[in-house]
CSV table of C-alpha atoms and ligand atoms in Angstrom, one decimal:
chain,number,residue,atom,x,y,z
A,400,MET,CA,10.6,-13.1,-27.1
A,401,GLU,CA,7.1,-12.5,-25.6
A,402,THR,CA,6.8,-12.0,-21.8
A,403,VAL,CA,4.6,-14.3,-19.7
A,404,LEU,CA,3.7,-13.8,-16.1
A,405,SER,CA,1.6,-15.6,-13.5
A,406,GLY,CA,1.3,-15.8,-9.8
A,407,ILE,CA,-0.4,-17.8,-7.0
A,408,ARG,CA,-1.2,-16.6,-3.6
A,409,PRO,CA,0.5,-18.4,-0.8
A,410,THR,CA,-2.5,-19.5,1.1
A,411,GLY,CA,-1.5,-23.1,1.6
A,412,ASN,CA,0.2,-25.9,-0.3
A,413,LEU,CA,-0.2,-26.6,-4.0
A,414,HIS,CA,-2.7,-29.2,-4.9
A,415,LEU,CA,-3.5,-31.2,-8.1
A,416,GLY,CA,-5.8,-28.3,-9.4
A,417,ASN,CA,-3.0,-25.8,-9.1
A,418,TYR,CA,-0.6,-28.2,-10.7
A,419,TYR,CA,-2.6,-29.3,-13.7
A,420,GLY,CA,-4.4,-26.0,-14.1
A,421,ALA,CA,-1.5,-23.7,-13.8
A,422,VAL,CA,2.0,-24.8,-12.7
A,423,GLN,CA,2.4,-27.6,-15.3
A,424,SER,CA,1.8,-24.9,-18.0
A,425,PHE,CA,4.4,-22.7,-16.3
A,426,VAL,CA,7.0,-25.5,-16.6
A,427,LYS,CA,6.3,-25.9,-20.3
A,428,MET,CA,6.2,-22.2,-21.0
A,429,GLN,CA,9.6,-21.5,-19.5
A,430,ASN,CA,11.2,-23.0,-22.5
A,431,GLU,CA,9.5,-20.8,-25.0
A,432,TYR,CA,8.9,-17.5,-23.4
A,433,ASN,CA,10.5,-14.9,-21.2
A,434,CYS,CA,8.8,-15.9,-18.0
A,435,TYR,CA,8.0,-14.4,-14.6
A,436,PHE,CA,6.4,-16.7,-12.0
A,437,PHE,CA,5.8,-15.1,-8.7
A,438,ILE,CA,4.2,-15.7,-5.3
A,439,ALA,CA,1.5,-13.2,-4.6
A,440,ASP,CA,2.0,-12.6,-0.9
A,441,TRP,CA,0.7,-9.1,-0.9
A,442,HIS,CA,-2.5,-10.3,-2.3
A,443,SER,CA,-2.9,-12.7,0.6
A,444,LEU,CA,-2.9,-9.8,3.0
A,445,THR,CA,-6.5,-9.2,2.3
A,446,THR,CA,-7.4,-11.8,4.9
A,447,HIS,CA,-4.8,-10.6,7.5
A,448,PRO,CA,-2.5,-13.6,7.9
A,449,LYS,CA,-0.2,-13.8,11.0
A,450,PRO,CA,3.2,-12.1,10.7
A,451,GLU,CA,4.9,-15.4,11.7
A,452,ASP,CA,3.3,-17.2,8.8
A,453,ILE,CA,4.1,-14.7,6.0
A,454,GLN,CA,7.6,-15.9,5.0
A,455,LYS,CA,6.9,-19.5,5.7
A,456,SER,CA,3.9,-19.5,3.4
A,457,ALA,CA,5.9,-17.9,0.5
A,458,ARG,CA,8.8,-20.3,1.0
A,459,THR,CA,6.4,-23.2,0.8
A,460,ILE,CA,5.1,-22.2,-2.7
A,461,LEU,CA,8.7,-21.3,-3.7
A,462,ALA,CA,9.9,-24.9,-2.9
A,463,GLU,CA,6.9,-26.4,-4.5
A,464,TYR,CA,7.2,-24.3,-7.7
A,465,ILE,CA,10.8,-25.6,-8.1
A,466,ALA,CA,9.9,-29.1,-7.2
A,467,CYS,CA,7.3,-29.1,-10.0
A,468,GLY,CA,10.0,-28.2,-12.4
A,469,ILE,CA,10.1,-24.4,-12.7
A,470,ASP,CA,13.7,-23.8,-13.3
A,471,PRO,CA,15.2,-20.6,-11.8
A,472,GLU,CA,17.8,-20.6,-14.5
A,473,LYS,CA,15.1,-20.3,-17.2
A,474,ALA,CA,12.3,-18.4,-15.5
A,475,THR,CA,12.4,-15.6,-13.1
A,476,ILE,CA,10.8,-16.8,-9.8
A,477,TYR,CA,10.2,-14.2,-7.2
A,478,ILE,CA,8.2,-13.2,-4.2
A,479,GLN,CA,5.9,-10.2,-4.8
A,480,SER,CA,6.8,-8.4,-1.7
A,481,ASP,CA,10.5,-8.3,-2.6
A,482,VAL,CA,9.7,-6.0,-5.5
A,483,HIS,CA,8.6,-2.7,-4.0
A,484,GLU,CA,8.5,-1.1,-7.4
A,485,THR,CA,5.2,-2.8,-8.0
A,486,LEU,CA,3.5,-0.5,-5.4
A,487,GLU,CA,4.3,2.7,-7.2
A,488,LEU,CA,2.8,1.4,-10.3
A,489,TYR,CA,-0.2,0.2,-8.3
A,490,LEU,CA,-0.7,3.7,-7.0
A,491,TYR,CA,-0.6,5.2,-10.5
A,492,LEU,CA,-3.0,2.6,-11.9
A,493,ASN,CA,-5.4,3.2,-9.0
A,494,MET,CA,-5.8,6.8,-10.1
A,495,ASN,CA,-7.4,5.6,-13.3
A,496,CYS,CA,-9.6,2.9,-11.9
A,497,TYR,CA,-13.1,3.7,-10.7
A,498,LEU,CA,-15.0,2.7,-7.7
A,499,GLY,CA,-18.0,1.4,-9.6
A,500,GLU,CA,-16.1,-0.9,-11.9
A,501,LEU,CA,-14.0,-2.3,-9.0
A,502,GLU,CA,-17.2,-2.9,-7.0
A,503,ARG,CA,-18.6,-4.8,-9.9
A,504,VAL,CA,-15.8,-7.5,-10.0
A,505,THR,CA,-17.4,-10.7,-9.0
A,506,THR,CA,-14.5,-11.9,-6.9
A,507,PHE,CA,-14.8,-8.7,-4.9
A,508,LYS,CA,-18.5,-9.2,-4.4
A,509,GLU,CA,-18.0,-12.8,-3.4
A,510,LYS,CA,-15.2,-11.9,-0.8
A,511,ALA,CA,-17.4,-9.1,0.5
A,512,ARG,CA,-20.1,-11.6,1.1
A,513,LYS,CA,-17.8,-14.1,2.7
A,514,GLN,CA,-16.0,-11.7,5.0
A,515,PRO,CA,-18.5,-8.8,5.6
A,516,GLU,CA,-16.5,-7.7,8.7
A,517,ASN,CA,-13.4,-7.2,6.6
A,518,VAL,CA,-14.3,-5.5,3.3
A,519,ASN,CA,-11.0,-3.5,3.1
A,520,ALA,CA,-9.7,-1.2,0.4
A,521,GLY,CA,-7.0,-3.8,-0.5
A,522,LEU,CA,-9.8,-6.3,-1.4
A,523,LEU,CA,-11.4,-3.6,-3.6
A,524,THR,CA,-8.2,-2.7,-5.4
A,525,TYR,CA,-7.1,-6.4,-5.7
A,526,PRO,CA,-7.4,-6.1,-9.5
A,527,THR,CA,-5.3,-3.0,-9.7
A,528,LEU,CA,-2.4,-4.7,-7.8
A,529,MET,CA,-2.7,-7.7,-10.1
A,530,ALA,CA,-2.6,-5.3,-13.1
A,531,ALA,CA,0.6,-3.7,-11.6
A,532,ASP,CA,2.1,-7.2,-11.3
A,533,ILE,CA,1.4,-7.9,-15.0
A,534,LEU,CA,2.1,-4.5,-16.5
A,535,GLN,CA,5.4,-3.8,-14.7
A,536,HIS,CA,7.0,-6.5,-16.9
A,537,ARG,CA,4.8,-5.5,-19.8
A,538,ALA,CA,3.6,-9.1,-20.0
A,539,ALA,CA,1.6,-10.1,-23.1
A,540,LYS,CA,0.4,-13.5,-21.8
A,541,VAL,CA,-0.9,-14.5,-18.5
A,542,PRO,CA,-1.7,-18.2,-17.8
A,543,VAL,CA,-4.6,-18.2,-15.3
A,544,GLY,CA,-7.8,-20.0,-14.8
A,545,LYS,CA,-11.2,-18.9,-15.9
A,546,ASP,CA,-12.0,-17.5,-12.4
A,547,GLN,CA,-9.4,-14.7,-13.1
A,548,GLU,CA,-11.1,-13.4,-16.3
A,549,GLN,CA,-12.6,-10.3,-14.7
A,550,ASN,CA,-9.3,-9.4,-13.0
A,551,MET,CA,-7.6,-9.8,-16.4
A,552,GLU,CA,-10.3,-7.6,-18.0
A,553,MET,CA,-9.4,-4.9,-15.4
A,554,ALA,CA,-5.6,-5.3,-16.2
A,555,ARG,CA,-6.4,-4.8,-19.9
A,556,LYS,CA,-8.5,-1.7,-19.1
A,557,CYS,CA,-5.6,-0.3,-16.9
A,558,ALA,CA,-3.2,-0.8,-19.9
A,559,ARG,CA,-5.6,0.7,-22.4
A,560,ARG,CA,-6.5,3.7,-20.2
A,561,PHE,CA,-2.9,4.5,-19.4
A,562,ASN,CA,-2.1,4.4,-23.2
A,563,TYR,CA,-5.0,6.5,-24.0
A,564,ILE,CA,-4.7,9.2,-21.3
A,565,TYR,CA,-1.0,9.8,-22.1
A,566,GLY,CA,-1.3,9.3,-25.8
A,567,VAL,CA,1.3,6.5,-25.8
A,568,ASP,CA,1.5,2.9,-26.9
A,569,PHE,CA,3.4,1.7,-23.9
A,570,PHE,CA,1.6,-1.2,-22.2
A,571,PRO,CA,0.6,-4.3,-24.2
A,572,GLU,CA,-2.9,-5.5,-23.4
A,573,PRO,CA,-2.3,-8.7,-21.5
A,574,GLN,CA,-4.2,-11.8,-22.6
A,575,ASN,CA,-5.4,-14.8,-20.7
A,576,PHE,CA,-3.4,-17.8,-21.9
A,577,TYR,CA,-3.7,-21.5,-21.8
A,578,PHE,CA,-0.7,-23.6,-22.8
A,579,GLY,CA,-2.9,-26.4,-24.1
A,580,ASP,CA,-6.0,-25.8,-26.2
A,581,ASN,CA,-8.3,-25.0,-23.3
A,582,ALA,CA,-8.2,-24.1,-19.7
A,583,ILE,CA,-8.1,-27.2,-17.6
A,584,LYS,CA,-10.5,-27.5,-14.7
A,585,VAL,CA,-9.5,-30.2,-12.2
A,586,PRO,CA,-12.8,-31.4,-10.5
A,587,GLY,CA,-13.0,-32.4,-6.8
A,588,LEU,CA,-13.1,-35.9,-5.6
A,589,ASP,CA,-16.3,-35.2,-3.6
A,590,GLY,CA,-18.4,-34.8,-6.7
A,591,SER,CA,-18.1,-31.0,-6.7
A,592,GLY,CA,-17.0,-29.1,-9.9
A,593,LYS,CA,-13.6,-27.9,-8.7
A,594,MET,CA,-10.7,-29.0,-6.7
A,595,GLY,CA,-9.9,-26.0,-4.4
A,596,LYS,CA,-8.5,-25.2,-1.0
A,597,SER,CA,-11.6,-23.5,0.1
A,598,GLU,CA,-13.6,-26.5,-1.1
A,599,GLY,CA,-11.6,-28.8,1.2
A,600,ASN,CA,-11.4,-31.5,-1.4
A,601,CYS,CA,-7.8,-31.4,-2.5
A,602,ILE,CA,-5.0,-33.8,-3.2
A,603,TYR,CA,-1.8,-31.9,-2.2
A,604,LEU,CA,1.5,-32.4,-3.9
A,605,PHE,CA,3.2,-33.0,-0.6
A,606,GLU,CA,1.0,-35.9,0.3
A,607,ASP,CA,2.3,-39.4,0.5
A,608,GLU,CA,1.1,-42.4,-1.6
A,609,LYS,CA,-0.9,-43.9,1.2
A,610,THR,CA,-2.9,-40.7,1.7
A,611,ILE,CA,-3.4,-40.2,-2.0
A,612,ARG,CA,-4.6,-43.7,-2.5
A,613,LYS,CA,-7.0,-43.4,0.4
A,614,LYS,CA,-8.4,-40.1,-0.9
A,615,VAL,CA,-9.0,-41.4,-4.4
A,616,MET,CA,-10.6,-44.6,-3.2
A,617,LYS,CA,-13.1,-42.5,-1.3
A,618,ALA,CA,-14.1,-40.5,-4.3
A,619,VAL,CA,-17.9,-40.3,-4.7
A,620,THR,CA,-19.4,-42.6,-7.2
A,621,ASP,CA,-22.9,-44.0,-7.9
A,622,SER,CA,-24.3,-47.5,-8.2
A,623,GLY,CA,-23.1,-47.8,-11.8
A,624,PRO,CA,-24.6,-47.6,-15.3
A,625,THR,CA,-27.7,-49.7,-16.1
A,626,GLU,CA,-27.9,-49.1,-19.8
A,627,PRO,CA,-25.1,-49.3,-22.4
A,628,ASN,CA,-23.7,-46.0,-23.8
A,629,SER,CA,-25.7,-43.9,-21.3
A,630,GLU,CA,-24.7,-40.4,-20.3
A,631,LYS,CA,-22.4,-40.1,-17.3
A,632,PRO,CA,-23.8,-38.4,-14.3
A,633,GLU,CA,-21.8,-35.4,-12.9
A,634,VAL,CA,-19.9,-37.3,-10.2
A,635,ILE,CA,-18.8,-40.0,-12.7
A,636,LYS,CA,-18.0,-37.4,-15.3
A,637,ASN,CA,-15.6,-35.8,-12.7
A,638,LEU,CA,-13.9,-39.1,-12.1
A,639,PHE,CA,-13.4,-39.5,-15.8
A,640,THR,CA,-12.2,-35.9,-16.2
A,641,LEU,CA,-9.6,-36.6,-13.6
A,642,MET,CA,-8.5,-39.7,-15.4
A,643,GLU,CA,-8.3,-37.7,-18.6
A,644,ILE,CA,-5.9,-35.3,-17.0
A,645,ALA,CA,-3.8,-37.7,-14.9
A,646,SER,CA,-3.8,-40.9,-16.9
A,647,THR,CA,-2.9,-42.0,-20.4
A,648,LYS,CA,-5.4,-41.9,-23.3
A,649,ASP,CA,-5.3,-45.7,-23.4
A,650,THR,CA,-6.3,-46.0,-19.7
A,651,TYR,CA,-9.1,-43.4,-20.2
A,652,ASP,CA,-10.4,-45.2,-23.3
A,653,TYR,CA,-10.3,-48.6,-21.5
A,654,PHE,CA,-12.5,-47.4,-18.6
A,655,ASP,CA,-14.7,-45.4,-20.9
A,656,GLU,CA,-15.4,-48.7,-22.8
A,657,LYS,CA,-16.1,-50.4,-19.6
A,658,TRP,CA,-18.6,-47.7,-18.8
A,659,ASN,CA,-20.3,-47.9,-22.1
A,660,ASP,CA,-20.7,-51.8,-21.9
A,661,CYS,CA,-21.8,-51.5,-18.2
A,662,SER,CA,-18.9,-53.7,-17.0
A,663,ILE,CA,-17.1,-50.9,-15.1
A,664,ARG,CA,-15.9,-51.5,-11.6
A,665,TYR,CA,-15.3,-48.2,-9.9
A,666,GLY,CA,-12.9,-49.8,-7.5
A,667,ASP,CA,-10.6,-50.8,-10.3
A,668,MET,CA,-10.9,-47.4,-12.0
A,669,LYS,CA,-10.0,-45.6,-8.8
A,670,LYS,CA,-7.1,-47.9,-8.1
A,671,GLN,CA,-5.7,-47.1,-11.6
A,672,LEU,CA,-6.4,-43.4,-11.1
A,673,ALA,CA,-4.6,-43.4,-7.8
A,674,GLU,CA,-1.6,-45.2,-9.4
A,675,ASP,CA,-1.4,-42.6,-12.1
A,676,ILE,CA,-1.7,-39.6,-9.7
A,677,VAL,CA,1.0,-41.2,-7.4
A,678,LYS,CA,3.3,-41.6,-10.5
A,679,THR,CA,3.1,-37.9,-11.1
A,680,ILE,CA,3.2,-36.7,-7.5
A,681,ALA,CA,5.7,-39.0,-5.9
A,682,PRO,CA,8.8,-37.5,-7.6
A,683,ILE,CA,7.4,-34.0,-6.9
A,684,ARG,CA,6.9,-34.9,-3.3
A,685,GLU,CA,10.5,-36.2,-3.0
A,686,ARG,CA,11.8,-33.0,-4.5
A,687,ILE,CA,9.6,-30.9,-2.2
A,688,ILE,CA,11.2,-32.6,0.8
A,689,GLU,CA,14.7,-32.2,-0.6
A,690,ILE,CA,14.3,-28.5,-1.7
A,691,SER,CA,12.5,-27.4,1.5
A,692,SER,CA,15.4,-28.6,3.6
A,693,ASP,CA,17.8,-26.4,1.8
A,694,GLU,CA,17.0,-23.0,3.2
A,695,ALA,CA,20.2,-21.4,1.8
A,696,ARG,CA,19.3,-22.5,-1.8
A,697,LEU,CA,15.8,-21.2,-1.5
A,698,ASP,CA,17.2,-17.9,-0.2
A,699,ARG,CA,19.5,-17.6,-3.2
A,700,ILE,CA,16.8,-18.4,-5.6
A,701,ALA,CA,14.4,-15.8,-4.0
A,702,ARG,CA,17.2,-13.2,-4.0
A,703,LEU,CA,18.2,-13.8,-7.6
A,704,GLY,CA,14.6,-13.7,-8.7
A,705,ALA,CA,13.9,-10.5,-6.8
A,706,GLU,CA,16.9,-8.9,-8.4
A,707,LYS,CA,15.9,-9.9,-11.9
A,708,ALA,CA,12.2,-8.8,-11.4
A,709,ARG,CA,13.3,-5.5,-9.8
A,710,GLU,CA,15.4,-4.7,-12.8
A,711,SER,CA,12.6,-5.3,-15.2
A,712,ALA,CA,10.0,-3.4,-12.9
A,713,ALA,CA,12.3,-0.5,-12.4
A,714,LYS,CA,12.9,-0.1,-16.1
A,715,THR,CA,9.2,0.1,-16.7
A,716,LEU,CA,8.6,2.4,-13.8
A,717,ASN,CA,11.1,4.9,-14.9
A,718,GLU,CA,9.4,5.0,-18.3
A,719,VAL,CA,6.0,5.4,-16.6
A,720,ARG,CA,7.3,8.2,-14.4
A,721,LYS,CA,8.5,10.0,-17.5
A,722,ILE,CA,5.2,9.5,-19.3
A,723,ILE,CA,3.2,10.8,-16.3
A,724,GLY,CA,5.5,13.9,-15.9
A,725,PHE,CA,7.7,12.9,-13.0
A,726,ARG,CA,11.4,13.0,-12.9
A,727,PRO,CA,12.8,9.5,-13.5
A,728,TYR,CA,14.9,7.9,-10.7
B,30,ADP,P1,-7.5,-22.4,-4.7
B,30,ADP,O1,-8.8,-22.6,-5.5
B,30,ADP,O2,-6.9,-23.6,-4.2
B,30,ADP,O3,-7.6,-21.3,-3.7
B,30,ADP,P2,-6.1,-20.5,-6.3
B,30,ADP,O4,-7.5,-19.8,-6.6
B,30,ADP,O5,-5.2,-19.8,-5.4
B,30,ADP,O6,-6.4,-22.0,-5.8
B,30,ADP,O7,-5.5,-20.8,-7.8
B,30,ADP,C1,-4.2,-20.6,-8.1
B,30,ADP,C2,-4.1,-21.1,-9.6
B,30,ADP,O8,-4.4,-22.4,-9.7
B,30,ADP,C3,-5.0,-20.2,-10.6
B,30,ADP,O9,-4.3,-20.0,-11.8
B,30,ADP,C4,-6.1,-21.1,-10.7
B,30,ADP,O10,-6.7,-20.9,-12.0
B,30,ADP,C5,-5.5,-22.6,-10.7
B,30,ADP,N1,-6.4,-23.5,-10.2
B,30,ADP,C6,-6.9,-23.7,-8.9
B,30,ADP,N2,-7.7,-24.7,-8.7
B,30,ADP,C7,-7.8,-25.3,-10.0
B,30,ADP,C8,-8.6,-26.3,-10.5
B,30,ADP,N3,-9.4,-27.1,-9.7
B,30,ADP,N4,-8.5,-26.7,-11.8
B,30,ADP,C9,-7.7,-25.9,-12.6
B,30,ADP,N5,-6.9,-24.9,-12.2
B,30,ADP,C10,-7.0,-24.5,-10.9
B,31,LIG,N1,-5.3,-13.3,-8.4
B,31,LIG,C1,-4.6,-14.6,-8.7
B,31,LIG,C2,-5.2,-15.7,-8.0
B,31,LIG,O1,-6.0,-15.5,-7.1
B,31,LIG,C3,-3.1,-14.4,-8.2
B,31,LIG,C4,-2.4,-13.3,-8.9
B,31,LIG,C5,-2.0,-12.1,-8.4
B,31,LIG,C6,-2.0,-13.3,-10.2
B,31,LIG,N2,-1.4,-11.3,-9.3
B,31,LIG,C7,-1.4,-12.0,-10.5
B,31,LIG,C8,-2.2,-14.2,-11.3
B,31,LIG,C9,-0.9,-11.6,-11.7
B,31,LIG,C10,-1.7,-13.8,-12.6
B,31,LIG,C11,-1.1,-12.5,-12.7
B,31,LIG,O2,-5.0,-16.9,-8.4
């Protein structure tokens, strides 16, 4: 069975973009692949979070992963910082990554621009740590959004280089993977292209029905179509994309027809969209509340996940040590 791995940084709560773009695929994949889903808390250190927030943030995502339907009996769910084997592989991979290529990664350039006072080495080697996350389980498929493409290219380079330098065929080249036909991009409700934490336009999975309805009803629209079958402007396209993702095809087609014959009432469309989002989120929210309150269960899940992940990572690491010339542990 092929191995799949993916992770999310614990920098806040999961939102609809995370859910439809990533976590929903994780849930489907756990039935078909050998899956590792982790919480990338080391990666979040690039922005220097407070010590008192570290464990809480990881726990939040852990509870939300499980509430979304990731089953710890089927997939290995773990917290990155519980698996210290990763760091040794990170060191070895760093020896074969070059300053120039790391500096050219767009996410590095962007972060360096956003936080010029904190362009640390961890930020530069972010893709190598990500490569270590992936390669330690010799994962073949990685479900991530388009924004991670360059990091994935670095992970493939790390695998290829290691194999080439040591004349082995040890690491598979990990591929970006979408569970559906295409990567899903959940648009923002403010007319922007993407729902994202840093965009401040998110619907969060923990939010109650009233808040969700209010947010959807406030979504940006225009004054409506003036000619039949006209092209939709960006903001309206976004609303329809959200509907395509969150509602049934019949619902989408109904409002699409209304757009085409100019009889659309955005208020009705938003009300329906809010209902459909609530339908998905309400049970998840309930489970988040239930699971978050059971600290002991979360502890058990994190511990079990760490054990399984460490076993897999240690196995790879021992092979790597032998290949490089070190004594295996
Ligand atoms: P954020 O944009 O909120 O900071 P992250 O960048 O941490 O979210 O993304 C975590 C995962 O969720 C990634 O796999 C990413 O591709 C996916 N993701 C985030 N926002 C969206 C979105 N609007 N549409 C689709 N996928 C998304
Ligand atoms: N860089 C990813 C993000 O920002 C998180 C991540 C870290 C990850 N390591 C990974 C994703 C390994 C997939 C595989 O969303």
